[in-house]
Structures are given as structure tokens and as C-alpha cells.
Short mmCIF file of C-alpha atoms in Angstrom, two decimals:
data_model
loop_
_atom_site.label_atom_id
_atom_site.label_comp_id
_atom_site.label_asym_id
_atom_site.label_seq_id
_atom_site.Cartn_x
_atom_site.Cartn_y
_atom_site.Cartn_z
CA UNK A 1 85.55 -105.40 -111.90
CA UNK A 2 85.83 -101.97 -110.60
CA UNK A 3 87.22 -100.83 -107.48
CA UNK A 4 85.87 -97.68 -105.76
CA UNK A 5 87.84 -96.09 -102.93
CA UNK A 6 86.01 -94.30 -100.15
CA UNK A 7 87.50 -91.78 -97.74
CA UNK A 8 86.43 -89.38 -95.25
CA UNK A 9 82.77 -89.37 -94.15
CA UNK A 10 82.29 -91.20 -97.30
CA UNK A 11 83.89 -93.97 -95.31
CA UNK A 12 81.99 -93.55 -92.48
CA UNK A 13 78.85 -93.55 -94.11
CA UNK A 14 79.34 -96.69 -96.50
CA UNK A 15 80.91 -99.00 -93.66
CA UNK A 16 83.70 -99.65 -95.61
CA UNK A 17 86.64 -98.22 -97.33
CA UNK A 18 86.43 -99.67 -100.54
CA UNK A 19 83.40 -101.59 -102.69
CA UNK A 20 84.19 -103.65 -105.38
CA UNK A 21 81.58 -103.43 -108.90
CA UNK A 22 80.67 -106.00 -111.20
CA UNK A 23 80.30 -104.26 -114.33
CA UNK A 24 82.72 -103.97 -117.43
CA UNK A 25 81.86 -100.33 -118.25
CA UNK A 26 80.35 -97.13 -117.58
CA UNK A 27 80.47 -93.33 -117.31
CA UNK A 28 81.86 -91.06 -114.33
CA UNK A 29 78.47 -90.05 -114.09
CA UNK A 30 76.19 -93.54 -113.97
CA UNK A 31 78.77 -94.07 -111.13
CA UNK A 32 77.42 -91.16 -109.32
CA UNK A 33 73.93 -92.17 -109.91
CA UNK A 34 74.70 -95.83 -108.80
CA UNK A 35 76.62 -94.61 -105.67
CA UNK A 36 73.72 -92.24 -105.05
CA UNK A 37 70.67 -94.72 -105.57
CA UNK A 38 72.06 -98.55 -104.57
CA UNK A 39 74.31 -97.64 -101.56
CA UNK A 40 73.32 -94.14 -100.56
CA UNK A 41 76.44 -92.25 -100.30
CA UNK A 42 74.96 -88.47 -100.77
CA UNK A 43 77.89 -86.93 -100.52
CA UNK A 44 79.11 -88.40 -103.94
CA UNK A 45 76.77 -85.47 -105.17
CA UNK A 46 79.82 -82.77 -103.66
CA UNK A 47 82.74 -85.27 -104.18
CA UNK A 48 85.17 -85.21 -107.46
CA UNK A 49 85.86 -88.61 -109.55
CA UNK A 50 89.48 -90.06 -109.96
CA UNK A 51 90.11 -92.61 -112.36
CA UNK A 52 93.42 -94.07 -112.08
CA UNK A 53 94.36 -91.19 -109.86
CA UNK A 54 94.01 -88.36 -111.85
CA UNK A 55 90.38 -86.19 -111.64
CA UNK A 56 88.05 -87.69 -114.28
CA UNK A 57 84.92 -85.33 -115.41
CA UNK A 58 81.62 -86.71 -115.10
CA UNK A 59 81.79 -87.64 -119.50
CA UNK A 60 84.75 -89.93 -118.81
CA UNK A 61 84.11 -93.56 -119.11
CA UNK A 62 85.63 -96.34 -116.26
CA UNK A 63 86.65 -99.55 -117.45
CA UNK A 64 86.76 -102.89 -115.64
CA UNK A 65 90.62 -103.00 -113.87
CA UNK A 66 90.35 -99.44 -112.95
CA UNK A 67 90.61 -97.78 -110.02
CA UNK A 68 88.52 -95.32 -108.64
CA UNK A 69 88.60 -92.61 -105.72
CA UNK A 70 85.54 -90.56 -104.44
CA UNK A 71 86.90 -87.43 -103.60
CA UNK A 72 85.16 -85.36 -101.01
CA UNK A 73 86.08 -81.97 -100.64
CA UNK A 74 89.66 -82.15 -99.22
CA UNK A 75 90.88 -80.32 -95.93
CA UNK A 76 94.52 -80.75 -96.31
CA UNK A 77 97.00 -78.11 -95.37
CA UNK B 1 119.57 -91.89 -102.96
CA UNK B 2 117.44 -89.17 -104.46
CA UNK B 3 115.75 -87.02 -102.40
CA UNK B 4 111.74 -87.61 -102.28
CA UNK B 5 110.69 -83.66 -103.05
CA UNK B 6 107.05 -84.51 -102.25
CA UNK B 7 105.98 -86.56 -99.68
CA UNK B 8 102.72 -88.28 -97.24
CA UNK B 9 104.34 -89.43 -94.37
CA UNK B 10 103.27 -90.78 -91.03
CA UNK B 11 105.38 -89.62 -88.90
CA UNK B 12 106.74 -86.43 -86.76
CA UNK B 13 108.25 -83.96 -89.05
CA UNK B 14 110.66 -81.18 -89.16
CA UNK B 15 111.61 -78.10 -91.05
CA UNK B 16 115.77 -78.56 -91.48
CA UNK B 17 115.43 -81.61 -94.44
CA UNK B 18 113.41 -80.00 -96.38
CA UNK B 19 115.36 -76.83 -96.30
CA UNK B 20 118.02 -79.38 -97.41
CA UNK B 21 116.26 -80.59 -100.27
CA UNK B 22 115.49 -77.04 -101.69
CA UNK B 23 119.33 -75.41 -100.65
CA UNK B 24 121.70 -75.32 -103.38
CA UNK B 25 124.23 -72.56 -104.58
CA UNK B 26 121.90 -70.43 -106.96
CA UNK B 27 119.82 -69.86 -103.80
CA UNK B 28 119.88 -66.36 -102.24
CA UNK B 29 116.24 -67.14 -100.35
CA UNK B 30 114.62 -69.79 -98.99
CA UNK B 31 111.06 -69.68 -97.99
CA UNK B 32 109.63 -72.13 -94.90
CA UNK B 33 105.83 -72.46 -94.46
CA UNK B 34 104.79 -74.59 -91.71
CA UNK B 35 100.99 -75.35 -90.88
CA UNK B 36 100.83 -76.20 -87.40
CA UNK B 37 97.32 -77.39 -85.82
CA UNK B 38 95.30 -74.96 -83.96
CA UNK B 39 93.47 -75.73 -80.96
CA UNK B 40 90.89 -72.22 -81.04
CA UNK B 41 88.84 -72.69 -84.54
CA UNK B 42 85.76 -70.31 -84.81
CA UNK B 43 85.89 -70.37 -81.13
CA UNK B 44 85.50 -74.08 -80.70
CA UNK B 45 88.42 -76.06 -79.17
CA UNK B 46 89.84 -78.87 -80.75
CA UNK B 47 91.19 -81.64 -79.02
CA UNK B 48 93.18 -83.45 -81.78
CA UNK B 49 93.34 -84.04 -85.25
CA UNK B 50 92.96 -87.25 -87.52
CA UNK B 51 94.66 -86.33 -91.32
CA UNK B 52 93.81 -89.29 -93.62
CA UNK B 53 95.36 -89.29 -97.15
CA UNK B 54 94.51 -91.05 -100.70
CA UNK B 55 98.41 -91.36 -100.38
CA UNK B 56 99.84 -91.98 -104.17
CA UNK B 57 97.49 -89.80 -105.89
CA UNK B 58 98.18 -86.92 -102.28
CA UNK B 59 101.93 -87.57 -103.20
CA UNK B 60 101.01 -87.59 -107.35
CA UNK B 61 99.09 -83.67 -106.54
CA UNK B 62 101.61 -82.46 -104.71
CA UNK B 63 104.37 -82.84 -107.14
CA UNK B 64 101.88 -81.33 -109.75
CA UNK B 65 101.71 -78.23 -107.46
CA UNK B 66 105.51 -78.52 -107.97
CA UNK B 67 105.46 -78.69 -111.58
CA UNK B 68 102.78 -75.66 -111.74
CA UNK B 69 105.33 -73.88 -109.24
CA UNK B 70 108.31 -74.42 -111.71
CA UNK B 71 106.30 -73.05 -114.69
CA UNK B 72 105.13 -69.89 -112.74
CA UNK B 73 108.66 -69.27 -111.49
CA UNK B 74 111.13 -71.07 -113.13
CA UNK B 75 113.91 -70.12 -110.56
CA UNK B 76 112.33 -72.12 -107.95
CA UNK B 77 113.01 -74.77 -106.37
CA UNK B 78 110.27 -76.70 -104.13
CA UNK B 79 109.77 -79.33 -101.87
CA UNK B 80 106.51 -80.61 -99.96
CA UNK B 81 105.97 -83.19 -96.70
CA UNK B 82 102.67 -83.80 -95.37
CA UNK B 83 101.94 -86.17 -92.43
CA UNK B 84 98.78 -87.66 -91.83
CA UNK B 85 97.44 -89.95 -88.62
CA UNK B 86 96.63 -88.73 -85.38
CA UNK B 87 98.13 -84.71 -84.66
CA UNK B 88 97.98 -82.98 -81.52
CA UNK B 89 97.79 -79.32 -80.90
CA UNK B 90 101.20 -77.17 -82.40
CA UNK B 91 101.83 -80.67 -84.32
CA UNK B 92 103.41 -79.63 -87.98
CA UNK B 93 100.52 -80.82 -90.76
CA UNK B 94 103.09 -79.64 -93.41
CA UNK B 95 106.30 -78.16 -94.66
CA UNK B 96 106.57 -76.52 -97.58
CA UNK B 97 110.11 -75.05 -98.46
CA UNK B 98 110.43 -73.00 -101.52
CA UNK B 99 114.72 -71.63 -102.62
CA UNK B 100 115.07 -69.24 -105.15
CA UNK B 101 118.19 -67.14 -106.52
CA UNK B 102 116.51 -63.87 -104.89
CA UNK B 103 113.66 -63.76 -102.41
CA UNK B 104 110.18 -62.38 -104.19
CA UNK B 105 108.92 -65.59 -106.31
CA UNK B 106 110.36 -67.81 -103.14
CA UNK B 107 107.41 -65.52 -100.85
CA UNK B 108 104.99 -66.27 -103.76
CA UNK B 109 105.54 -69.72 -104.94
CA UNK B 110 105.07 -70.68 -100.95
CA UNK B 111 101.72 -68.99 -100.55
CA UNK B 112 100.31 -70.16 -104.12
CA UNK B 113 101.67 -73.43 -102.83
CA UNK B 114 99.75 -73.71 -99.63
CA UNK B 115 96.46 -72.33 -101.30
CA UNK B 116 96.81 -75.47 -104.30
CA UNK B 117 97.13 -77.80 -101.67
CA UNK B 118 93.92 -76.98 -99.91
CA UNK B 119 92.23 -77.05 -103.33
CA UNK B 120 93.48 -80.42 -104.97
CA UNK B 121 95.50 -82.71 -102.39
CA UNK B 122 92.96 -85.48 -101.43
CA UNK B 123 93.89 -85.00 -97.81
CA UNK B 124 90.87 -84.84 -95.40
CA UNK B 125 91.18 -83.72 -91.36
CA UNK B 126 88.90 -85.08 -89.12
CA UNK B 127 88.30 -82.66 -85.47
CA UNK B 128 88.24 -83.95 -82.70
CA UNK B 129 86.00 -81.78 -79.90
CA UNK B 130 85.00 -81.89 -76.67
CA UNK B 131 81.82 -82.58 -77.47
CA UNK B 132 81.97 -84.65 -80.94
CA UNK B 133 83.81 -85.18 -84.14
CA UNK B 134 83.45 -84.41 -87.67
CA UNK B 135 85.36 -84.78 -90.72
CA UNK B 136 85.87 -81.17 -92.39
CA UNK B 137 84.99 -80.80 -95.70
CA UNK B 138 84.15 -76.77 -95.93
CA UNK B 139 87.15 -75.33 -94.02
CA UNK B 140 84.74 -71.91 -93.77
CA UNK B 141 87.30 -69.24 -95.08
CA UNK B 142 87.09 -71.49 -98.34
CA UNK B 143 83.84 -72.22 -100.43
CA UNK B 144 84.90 -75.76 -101.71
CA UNK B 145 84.84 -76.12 -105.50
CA UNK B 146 83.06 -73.02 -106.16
CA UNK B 147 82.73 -74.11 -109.69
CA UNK B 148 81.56 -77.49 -108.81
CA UNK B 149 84.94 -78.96 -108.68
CA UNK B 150 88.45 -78.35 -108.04
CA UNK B 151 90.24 -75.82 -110.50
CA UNK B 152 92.68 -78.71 -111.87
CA UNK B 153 94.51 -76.98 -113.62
CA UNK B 154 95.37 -73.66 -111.49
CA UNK B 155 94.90 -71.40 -114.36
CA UNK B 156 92.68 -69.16 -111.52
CA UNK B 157 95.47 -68.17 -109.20
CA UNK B 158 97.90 -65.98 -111.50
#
């Protein structure tokens, strides 16, 4: 299992703050596509990965136990 | 107790203990920087402010700013708090406090500082209007992630 963190509009948009994938493996980039395609979360396309908390490029591979955060552009300060 | 140098916290905060954090007897400067939130942005008026955080890996960016800091100018000293939650106008969003043995790279390491945190801090504000909300991704003065993503590793702003 994989869990996927949502903030920000992100949030807004999926309903929830957090969905949980069945799936063992796959790349920082299939993620994108499966965010994009089964729950429709367009602004993935503009957002950064982090795996585990640290900023994963879109040839990094997730594992099953990890954590992930969709990172929309940030607005901090 | 150790002192927590970088920091997401939820509540009211002040500029005298993180001065405290940074002071120590090599220090001839000490540099404050304190983002307060406006109510007049491109003449629209806000009415308040939501910050929301992705709080360990916020805290886990901010102390990388602090490590990046300490490379750039190893005299420094720096400390960062953040709050997120509901903020009214003139509330402090952040602190940043920078001590250094004389005053130049305390100036500096403050400003780079405040520019890192707008790039990589997964922090996001949410305006509140008269007439609507919106989460802010493109803060305007800033293209975000003009190369596609965030400059990780901050080798841009020498």
C-alpha cells in the first residue's frame, strides 16, 4: 500500500486529504498519470513529488510502505 | 532542553525567542525578518488568511535552508518559526532571525532565507476575500518553478 497526501486545492478538489493505493510498485511518474486519469487531480501536472519527504524526480520509483506528498506550488512566507 | 531552531507552529508568535535562539557572544549583528499579512494585495482586500503546512517535511525544508545558510556563511547562525491556521491582518506568518559576528552575511543570509522558503517549504496560504477564496499557488511577483520544479538544491541564488 501507498499513501498519497493531498494539500491545498489538491485537497479540495479530491474530497479528501489523503488516498490510500493498492499497488506494490511504480514510478513518480505512472503516479502522475494515475492521479491525472483515475481521480482527476490536474493540478498534479504543476505539483512536485515527495517520497518519504524529500522531492523525488519523476524517474524515482515508490514502493509499497511509502509515503507520498503532492506538492503544489507552495505560498509560504 | 534544546532549542527547536526551525519550527511549524500553530500558534501566535513573537520576535524576542528567536532572537534568543540565534544570540550568543560571537554575535555583533542580529538580523529580524518578520512577514506580516497584508490586507491590500494587487488592489484586492483580503479578509484573512488560512496557512496549511505538510508539517515534518515544512519543518525538515526549513532546517535545510539552515544548513544551505551555514555553508554560504559559515558565521551564521539561524533560526526559523512559521505558524500556520487561521491569520488575520498584521498577524506574523514568520520569523526568521539570522546572528552573525559582524552585520553583512546576517542582511544576506535573512533575505536568501526568506526567498528559499517561498521556493521549497510546502506551506500553502489560502485568501480569504470579500467576494471568494482561493488557495495561492502563483504569488504573481514569483513564476513558480520556472524550471518545472523547485531549484532543490539552491545552487541558483549565489
Amino acid at each position: 500500500m501507498i499513501e498519497v497526501l493531498l494539500f491545498a486545492q489538491l485537497q479540495e478538489d479530491a474530497g479528501t486529504d489523503r488516498l490510500t493505493l493498492n499497488i506494490e510498485k511504480l514510478s513518480v511518474k505512472q503516479l502522475r498519470k494515475k492521479l491525472m486519469e483515475t481521480y482527476n487531480l490536474q493540478q498534479v501536472k504543476e505539483s512536485m513529488v515527495a517520497v518519504n519527504e524529500v522531492y523525488a524526480l519523476d524517474k524515482e520509483w515508490i514502493q509499497s510502505g511509502d509515503t507520498v506528498a503532492i506538492i503544489p506550488p507552495v505560498s509560504g512566507g | 532542553m534544546t532549542k527547536k531552531l526551525f519550527e511549524i507552529v500553530e500558534n501566535p508568535i513573537t520576535v524576542g525567542p528567536l532572537i534568543d535562539k540565534v544570540m550568543r557572544r560571537e554575535a555583533g549583528a542580529i538580523t529580524t525578518f518578520i512577514g506580516t499579512v497584508r490586507e491590500i494585495t494587487n488592489g484586492k482586500r483580503t479578509i484573512n488568511l488560512e496557512y496549511q503546512a505538510y508539517k515534518p517535511m515544512a519543518e525538515k525544508m526549513l532546517k535545510q535552508i539552515g544548513d544551505e545558510i551555514t555553508e554560504k556563511w559559515p558565521s551564521t547562525y539561524v533560526a526559523i518559526t512559521h505558524r500556520v491556521g487561521k491569520l488575520d491582518i498584521s498577524d506574523i506568518a514568520v520569523i526568521i532571525a539570522v546572528s552573525s559576528p559582524h552585520r553583512k552575511p546576517a542582511y544576506e543570509a535573512n533575505e536568501y532565507a526568506i526567498e528559499r522558503i517561498k521556493q521549497i517549504v510546502p506551506i500553502w496560504k489560502k485568501e480569504q476575500w470579500e467576494d471568494g477564496k482561493a488557495w495561492i499557488g502563483d504569488q504573481l511577483e514569483n513564476i513558480p518553478y520556472p524550471k518545472g520544479k523547485p531549484d532543490i538544491k539552491g545552487d541558483d541564488h549565489d
